[in-house]
mmCIF file of C-alpha atoms in Angstrom:
data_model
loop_
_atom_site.group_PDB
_atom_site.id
_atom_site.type_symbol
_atom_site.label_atom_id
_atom_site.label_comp_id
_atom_site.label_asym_id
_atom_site.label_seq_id
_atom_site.Cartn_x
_atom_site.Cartn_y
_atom_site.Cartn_z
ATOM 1 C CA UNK S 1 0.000 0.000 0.000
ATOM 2 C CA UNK S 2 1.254 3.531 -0.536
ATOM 3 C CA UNK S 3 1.049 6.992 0.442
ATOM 4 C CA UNK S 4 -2.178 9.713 0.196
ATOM 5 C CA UNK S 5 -2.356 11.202 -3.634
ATOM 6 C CA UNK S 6 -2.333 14.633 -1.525
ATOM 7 C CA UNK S 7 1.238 14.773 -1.010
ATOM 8 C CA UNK S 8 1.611 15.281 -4.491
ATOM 9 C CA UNK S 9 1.428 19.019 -5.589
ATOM 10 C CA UNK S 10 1.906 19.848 -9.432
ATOM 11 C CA UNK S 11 1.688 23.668 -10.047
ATOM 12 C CA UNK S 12 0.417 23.024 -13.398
ATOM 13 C CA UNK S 13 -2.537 21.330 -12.778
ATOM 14 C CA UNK S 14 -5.347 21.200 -15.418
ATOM 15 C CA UNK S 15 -8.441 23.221 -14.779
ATOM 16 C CA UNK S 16 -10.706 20.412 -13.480
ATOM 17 C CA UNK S 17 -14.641 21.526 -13.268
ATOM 18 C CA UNK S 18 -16.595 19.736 -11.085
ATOM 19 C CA UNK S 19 -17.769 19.059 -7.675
ATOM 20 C CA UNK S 20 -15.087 17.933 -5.139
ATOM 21 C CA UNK S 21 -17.286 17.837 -1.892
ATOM 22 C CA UNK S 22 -21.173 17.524 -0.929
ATOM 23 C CA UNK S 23 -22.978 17.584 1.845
ATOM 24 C CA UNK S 24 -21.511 16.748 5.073
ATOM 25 C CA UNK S 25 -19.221 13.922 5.315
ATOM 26 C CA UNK S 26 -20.342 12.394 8.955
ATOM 27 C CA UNK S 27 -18.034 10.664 11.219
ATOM 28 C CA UNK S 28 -17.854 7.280 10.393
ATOM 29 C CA UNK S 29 -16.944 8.077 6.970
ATOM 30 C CA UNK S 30 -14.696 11.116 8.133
ATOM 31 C CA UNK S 31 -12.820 8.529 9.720
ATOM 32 C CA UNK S 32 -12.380 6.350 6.901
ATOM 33 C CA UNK S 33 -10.866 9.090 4.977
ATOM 34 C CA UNK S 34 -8.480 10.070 7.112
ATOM 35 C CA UNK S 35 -7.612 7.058 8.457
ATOM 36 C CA UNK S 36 -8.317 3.992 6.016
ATOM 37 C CA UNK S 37 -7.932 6.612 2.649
ATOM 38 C CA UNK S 38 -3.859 6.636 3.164
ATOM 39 C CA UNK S 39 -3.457 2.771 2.893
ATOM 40 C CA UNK S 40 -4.823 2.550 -0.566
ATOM 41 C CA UNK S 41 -3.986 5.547 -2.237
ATOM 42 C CA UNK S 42 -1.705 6.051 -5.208
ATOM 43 C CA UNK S 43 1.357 8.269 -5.160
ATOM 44 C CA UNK S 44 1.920 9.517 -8.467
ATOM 45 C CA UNK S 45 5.242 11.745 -7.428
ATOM 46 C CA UNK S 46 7.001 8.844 -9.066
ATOM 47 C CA UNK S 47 6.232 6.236 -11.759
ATOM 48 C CA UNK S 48 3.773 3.797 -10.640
ATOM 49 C CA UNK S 49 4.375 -0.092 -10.916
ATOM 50 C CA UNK S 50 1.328 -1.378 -10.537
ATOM 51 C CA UNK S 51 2.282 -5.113 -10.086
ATOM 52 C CA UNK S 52 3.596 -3.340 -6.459
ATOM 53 C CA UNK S 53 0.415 -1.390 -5.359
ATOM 54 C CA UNK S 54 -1.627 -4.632 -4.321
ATOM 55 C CA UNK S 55 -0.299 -7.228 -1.971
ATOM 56 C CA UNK S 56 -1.021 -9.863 -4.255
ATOM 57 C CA UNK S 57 -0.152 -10.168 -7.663
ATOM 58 C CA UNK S 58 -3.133 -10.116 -10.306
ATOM 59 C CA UNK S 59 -3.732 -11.372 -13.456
ATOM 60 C CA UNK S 60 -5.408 -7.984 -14.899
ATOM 61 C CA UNK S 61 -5.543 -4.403 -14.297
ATOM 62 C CA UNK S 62 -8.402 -2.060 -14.843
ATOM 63 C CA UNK S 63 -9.158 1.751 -14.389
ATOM 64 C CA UNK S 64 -12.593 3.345 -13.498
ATOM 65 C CA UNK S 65 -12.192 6.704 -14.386
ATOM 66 C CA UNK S 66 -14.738 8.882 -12.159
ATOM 67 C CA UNK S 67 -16.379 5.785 -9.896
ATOM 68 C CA UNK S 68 -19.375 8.245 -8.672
ATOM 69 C CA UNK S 69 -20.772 6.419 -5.164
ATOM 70 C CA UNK S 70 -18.688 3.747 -5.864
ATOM 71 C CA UNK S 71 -21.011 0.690 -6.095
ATOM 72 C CA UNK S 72 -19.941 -0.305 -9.520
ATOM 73 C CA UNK S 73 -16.430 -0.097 -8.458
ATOM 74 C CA UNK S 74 -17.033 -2.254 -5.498
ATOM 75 C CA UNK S 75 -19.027 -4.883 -7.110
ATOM 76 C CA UNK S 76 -17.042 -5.176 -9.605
ATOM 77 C CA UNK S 77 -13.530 -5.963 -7.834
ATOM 78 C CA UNK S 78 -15.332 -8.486 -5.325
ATOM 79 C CA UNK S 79 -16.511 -10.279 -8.556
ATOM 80 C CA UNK S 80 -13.046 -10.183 -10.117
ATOM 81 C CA UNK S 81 -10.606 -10.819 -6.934
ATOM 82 C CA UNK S 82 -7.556 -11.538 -9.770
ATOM 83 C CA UNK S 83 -7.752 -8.150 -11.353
ATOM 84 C CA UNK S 84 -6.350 -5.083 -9.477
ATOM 85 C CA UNK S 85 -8.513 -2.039 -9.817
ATOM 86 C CA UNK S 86 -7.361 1.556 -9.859
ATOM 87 C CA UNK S 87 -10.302 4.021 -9.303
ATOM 88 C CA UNK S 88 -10.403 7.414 -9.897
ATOM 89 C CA UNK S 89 -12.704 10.322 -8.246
ATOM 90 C CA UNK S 90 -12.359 13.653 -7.069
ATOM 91 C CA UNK S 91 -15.751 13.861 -5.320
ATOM 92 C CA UNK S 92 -14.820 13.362 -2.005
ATOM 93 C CA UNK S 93 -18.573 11.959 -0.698
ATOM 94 C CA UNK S 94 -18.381 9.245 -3.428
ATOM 95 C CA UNK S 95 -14.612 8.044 -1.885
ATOM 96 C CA UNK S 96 -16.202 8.097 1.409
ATOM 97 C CA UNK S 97 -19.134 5.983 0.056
ATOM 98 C CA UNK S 98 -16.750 3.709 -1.826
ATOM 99 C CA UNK S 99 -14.514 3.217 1.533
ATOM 100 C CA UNK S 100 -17.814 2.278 3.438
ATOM 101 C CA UNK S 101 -18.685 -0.157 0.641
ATOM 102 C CA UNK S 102 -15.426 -1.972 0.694
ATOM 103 C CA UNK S 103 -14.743 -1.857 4.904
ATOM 104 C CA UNK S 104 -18.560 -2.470 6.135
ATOM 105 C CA UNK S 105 -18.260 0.579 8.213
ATOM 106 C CA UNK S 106 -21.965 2.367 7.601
ATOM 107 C CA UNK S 107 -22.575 5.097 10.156
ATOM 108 C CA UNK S 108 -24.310 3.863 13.500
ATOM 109 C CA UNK S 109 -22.500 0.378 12.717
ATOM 110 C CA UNK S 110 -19.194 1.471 13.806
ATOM 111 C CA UNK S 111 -17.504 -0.319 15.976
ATOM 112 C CA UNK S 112 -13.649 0.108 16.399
ATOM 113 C CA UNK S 113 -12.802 3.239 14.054
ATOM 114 C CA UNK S 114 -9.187 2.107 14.884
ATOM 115 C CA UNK S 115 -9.055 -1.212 13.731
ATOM 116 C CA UNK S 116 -10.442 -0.890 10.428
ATOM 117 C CA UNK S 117 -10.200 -3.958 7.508
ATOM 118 C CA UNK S 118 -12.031 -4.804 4.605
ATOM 119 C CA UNK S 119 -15.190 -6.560 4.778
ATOM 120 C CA UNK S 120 -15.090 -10.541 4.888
ATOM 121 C CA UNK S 121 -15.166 -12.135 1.551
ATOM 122 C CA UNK S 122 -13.096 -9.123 -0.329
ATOM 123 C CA UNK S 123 -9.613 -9.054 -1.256
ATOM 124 C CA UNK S 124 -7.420 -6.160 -1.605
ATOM 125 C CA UNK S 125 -7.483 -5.326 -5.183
ATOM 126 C CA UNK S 126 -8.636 -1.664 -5.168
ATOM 127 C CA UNK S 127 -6.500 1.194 -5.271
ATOM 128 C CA UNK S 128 -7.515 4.964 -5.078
ATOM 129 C CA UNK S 129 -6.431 8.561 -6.639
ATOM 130 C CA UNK S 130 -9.103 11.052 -5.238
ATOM 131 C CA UNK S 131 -7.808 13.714 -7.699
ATOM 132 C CA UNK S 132 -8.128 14.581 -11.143
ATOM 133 C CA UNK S 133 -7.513 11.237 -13.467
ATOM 134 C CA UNK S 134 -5.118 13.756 -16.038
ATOM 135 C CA UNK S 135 -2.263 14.094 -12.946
ATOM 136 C CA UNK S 136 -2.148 10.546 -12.699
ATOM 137 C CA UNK S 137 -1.713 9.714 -16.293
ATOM 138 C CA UNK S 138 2.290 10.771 -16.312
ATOM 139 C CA UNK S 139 2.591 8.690 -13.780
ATOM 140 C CA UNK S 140 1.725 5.169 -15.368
ATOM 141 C CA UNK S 141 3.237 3.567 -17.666
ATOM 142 C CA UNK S 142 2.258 2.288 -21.476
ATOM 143 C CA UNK S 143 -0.166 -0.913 -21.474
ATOM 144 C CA UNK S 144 -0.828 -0.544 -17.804
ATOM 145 C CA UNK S 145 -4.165 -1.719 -17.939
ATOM 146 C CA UNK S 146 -6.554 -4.466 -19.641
ATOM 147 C CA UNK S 147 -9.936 -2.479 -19.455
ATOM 148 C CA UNK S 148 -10.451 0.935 -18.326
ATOM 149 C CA UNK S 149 -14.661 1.946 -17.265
ATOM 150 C CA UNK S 150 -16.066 5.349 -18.024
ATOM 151 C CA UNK S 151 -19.064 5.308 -16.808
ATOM 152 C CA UNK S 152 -21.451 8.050 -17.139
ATOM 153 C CA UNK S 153 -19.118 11.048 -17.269
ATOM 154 C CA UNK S 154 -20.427 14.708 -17.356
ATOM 155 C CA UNK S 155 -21.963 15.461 -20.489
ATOM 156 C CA UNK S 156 -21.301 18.966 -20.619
ATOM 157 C CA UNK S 157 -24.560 19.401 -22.697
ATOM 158 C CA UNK S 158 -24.356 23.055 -23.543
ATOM 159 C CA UNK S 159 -22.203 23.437 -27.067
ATOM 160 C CA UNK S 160 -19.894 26.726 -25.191
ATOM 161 C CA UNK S 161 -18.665 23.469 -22.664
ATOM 162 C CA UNK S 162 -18.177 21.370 -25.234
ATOM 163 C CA UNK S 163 -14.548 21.196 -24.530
ATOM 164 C CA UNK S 164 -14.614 19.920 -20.675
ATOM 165 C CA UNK S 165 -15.817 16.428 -21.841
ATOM 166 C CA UNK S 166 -13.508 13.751 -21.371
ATOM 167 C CA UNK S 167 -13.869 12.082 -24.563
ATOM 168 C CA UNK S 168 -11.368 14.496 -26.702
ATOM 169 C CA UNK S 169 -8.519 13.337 -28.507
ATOM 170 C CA UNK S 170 -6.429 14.298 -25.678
ATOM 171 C CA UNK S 171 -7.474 12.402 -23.503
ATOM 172 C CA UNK S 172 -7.983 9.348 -25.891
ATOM 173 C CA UNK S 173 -4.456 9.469 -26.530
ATOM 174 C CA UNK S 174 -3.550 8.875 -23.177
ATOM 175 C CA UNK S 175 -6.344 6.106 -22.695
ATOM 176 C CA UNK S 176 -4.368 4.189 -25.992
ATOM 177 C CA UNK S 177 -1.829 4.772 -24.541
ATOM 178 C CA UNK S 178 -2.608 3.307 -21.164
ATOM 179 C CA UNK S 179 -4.379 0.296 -23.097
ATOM 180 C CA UNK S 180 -3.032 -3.018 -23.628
ATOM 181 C CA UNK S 181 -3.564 -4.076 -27.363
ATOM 182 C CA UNK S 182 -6.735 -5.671 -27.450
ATOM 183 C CA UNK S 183 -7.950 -3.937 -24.440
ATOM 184 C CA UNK S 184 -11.222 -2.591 -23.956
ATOM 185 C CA UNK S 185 -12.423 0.940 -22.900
ATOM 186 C CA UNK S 186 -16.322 0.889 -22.014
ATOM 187 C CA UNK S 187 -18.219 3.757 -22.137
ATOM 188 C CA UNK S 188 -21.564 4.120 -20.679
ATOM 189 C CA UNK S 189 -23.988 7.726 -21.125
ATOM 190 C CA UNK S 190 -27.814 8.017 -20.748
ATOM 191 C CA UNK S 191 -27.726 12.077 -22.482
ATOM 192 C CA UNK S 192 -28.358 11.680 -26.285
ATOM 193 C CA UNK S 193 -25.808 14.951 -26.768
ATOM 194 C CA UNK S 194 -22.852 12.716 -25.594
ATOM 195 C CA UNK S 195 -23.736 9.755 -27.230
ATOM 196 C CA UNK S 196 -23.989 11.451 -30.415
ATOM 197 C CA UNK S 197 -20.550 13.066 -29.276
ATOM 198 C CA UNK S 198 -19.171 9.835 -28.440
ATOM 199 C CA UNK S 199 -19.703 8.203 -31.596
ATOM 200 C CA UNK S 200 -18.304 11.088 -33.856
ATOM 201 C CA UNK S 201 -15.208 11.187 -31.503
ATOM 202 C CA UNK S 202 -14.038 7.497 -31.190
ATOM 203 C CA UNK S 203 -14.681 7.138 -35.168
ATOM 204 C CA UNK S 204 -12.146 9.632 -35.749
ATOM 205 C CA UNK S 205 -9.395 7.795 -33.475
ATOM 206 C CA UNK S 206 -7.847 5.144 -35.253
ATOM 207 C CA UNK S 207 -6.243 3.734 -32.252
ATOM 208 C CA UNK S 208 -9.781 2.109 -31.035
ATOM 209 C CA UNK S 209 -12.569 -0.329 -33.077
ATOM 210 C CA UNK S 210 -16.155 -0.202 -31.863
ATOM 211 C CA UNK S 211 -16.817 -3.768 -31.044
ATOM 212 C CA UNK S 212 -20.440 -3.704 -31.807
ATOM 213 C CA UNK S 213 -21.884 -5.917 -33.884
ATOM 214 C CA UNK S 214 -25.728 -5.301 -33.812
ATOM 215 C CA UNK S 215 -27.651 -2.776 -31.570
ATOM 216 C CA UNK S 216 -28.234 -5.083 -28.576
ATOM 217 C CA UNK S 217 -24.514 -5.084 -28.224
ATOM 218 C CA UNK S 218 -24.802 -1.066 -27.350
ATOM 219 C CA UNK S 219 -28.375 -1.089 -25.933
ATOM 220 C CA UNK S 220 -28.421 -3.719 -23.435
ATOM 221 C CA UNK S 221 -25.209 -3.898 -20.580
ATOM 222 C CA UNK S 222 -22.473 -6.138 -20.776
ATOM 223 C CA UNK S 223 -22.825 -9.340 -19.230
ATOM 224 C CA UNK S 224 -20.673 -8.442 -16.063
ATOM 225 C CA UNK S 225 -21.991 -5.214 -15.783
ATOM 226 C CA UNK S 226 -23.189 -3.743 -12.156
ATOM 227 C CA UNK S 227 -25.543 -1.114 -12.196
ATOM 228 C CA UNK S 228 -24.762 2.173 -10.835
ATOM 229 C CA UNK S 229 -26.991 4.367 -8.880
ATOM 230 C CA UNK S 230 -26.656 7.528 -11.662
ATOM 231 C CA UNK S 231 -27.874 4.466 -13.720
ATOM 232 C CA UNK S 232 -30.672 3.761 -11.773
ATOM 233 C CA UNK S 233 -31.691 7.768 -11.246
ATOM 234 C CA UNK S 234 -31.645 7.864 -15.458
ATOM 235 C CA UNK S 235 -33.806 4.860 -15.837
ATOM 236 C CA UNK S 236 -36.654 6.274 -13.017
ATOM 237 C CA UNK S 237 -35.824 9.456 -15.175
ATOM 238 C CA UNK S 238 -36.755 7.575 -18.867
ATOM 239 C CA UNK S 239 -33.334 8.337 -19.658
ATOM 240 C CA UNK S 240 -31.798 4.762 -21.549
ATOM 241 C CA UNK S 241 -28.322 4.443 -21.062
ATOM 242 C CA UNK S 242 -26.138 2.871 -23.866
ATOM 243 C CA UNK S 243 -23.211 1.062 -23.483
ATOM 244 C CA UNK S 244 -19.928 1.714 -26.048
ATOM 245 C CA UNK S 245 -16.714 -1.012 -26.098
ATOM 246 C CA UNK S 246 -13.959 0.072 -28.010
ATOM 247 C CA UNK S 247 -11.180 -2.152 -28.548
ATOM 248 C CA UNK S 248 -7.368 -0.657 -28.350
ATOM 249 C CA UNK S 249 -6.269 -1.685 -32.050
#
């Protein structure tokens, strides 16, 4: 395990837009942050080796690239105890969230805030960078990672913001970069502006192939897909999410 991301300080740092905090953090998860937070995050003042972050060696590696609450995240890494996860999120409530998910500790449950492990049953194969996922990007190396999750990212509807969406060349360069070959970056949105957005984007980058091969391969979830509580919110909504794989060529 290494040391908190917030050691690091780069005075260069993109412009990030977004939320980084919510409502009140309460004590139980308070706690977690300050105490249990440390243990699993990255430190990207050097060159991470990710075959060293996890005290067991896994098969895969994967990056979730904004995890929200956390609950895909979670789910996903209990289902797949050989792949090592690196998530990514600046909103401090959804770390929190994620850190109850993986420990147990709920508020009111609490029992020994100083003794704190994971639940039974999970493994250690998450690691954290509560900070924006373009600082950590230097830090890893090429074909660090066999899939990497964005999963309904900010659409930036209005055409003046066009530019903060993630999907931009840019940042696609760095995601092929970060891919194995063969890998696969999913892509999940319920807003018809970034879907349309998405498609015109990845068809200009020649360093990914959509994998679809018929509409129910982008309309219906992958088979080892966990639903997400945004996901849930869009469906109430009558909002249908889609779901975009696009192979690292």
């Amino acid at each position: 395990m290494t040391n908190s991301s917030q050691q690091f300080v780069q005075s260069d740092k993109p412009k990030f837009f977004g939320r980084r905090k919510g409502r009140t953090i309460r004590k139980a998860k308070s706690f977690l942050l300050e105490d249990f937070l440390p243990k699993l995050c990255l430190n990207v003042d050097k060159k991470i080796n990710l075959s060293e972050c996890f005290t067991a060696p896994k098969n895969k590696y994967a990056l979730e690239i904004g995890f929200g609450d956390g609950s895909h995240l979670a789910a996903i890494a209990k289902s797949q105890p050989d792949t090592g996860f690196v998530g990514v999120e600046v909103y401090k409530n959804g770390v929190a969230n994620l850190l109850s998910l993986i420990t147990g500790v709920k508020e009111g449950n609490e029992t020994d805030l100083q003794d704190i492990t994971l639940e039974d049953g999970r493994v250690d194969n998450i690691r954290i960078y509560d900070d924006d996922v373009r600082l950590l990007f230097a830090a890893l190396p090429d074909n660090s990672f066999d899939k990497i999750y964005l999963l309904f990212p900010d659409p930036w509807p209005k055409k003046k913001h066009a530019n903060r969406r993630f999907v931009n060349p840019d940042n696609l360069q760095e995601l092929a970069r970060l891919l194995k070959k063969g890998g696969i970056l999913q892509i999940a949105t319920d807003h018809p502006i970034y879907k349309s957005w998405v498609l015109r984007t990845m068809a200009k980058d020649s360093n990914f192939r959509w994998t679809a091969q018929c509409s129910d391969d982008w309309r219906n979830p992958p088979t080892d897909w966990f639903e997400t509580k945004y996901q849930r919110k869009a469906l109430r909504e009558g909002r249908k999410p889609v779901f975009f794989e696009y192979q690292r060529l």
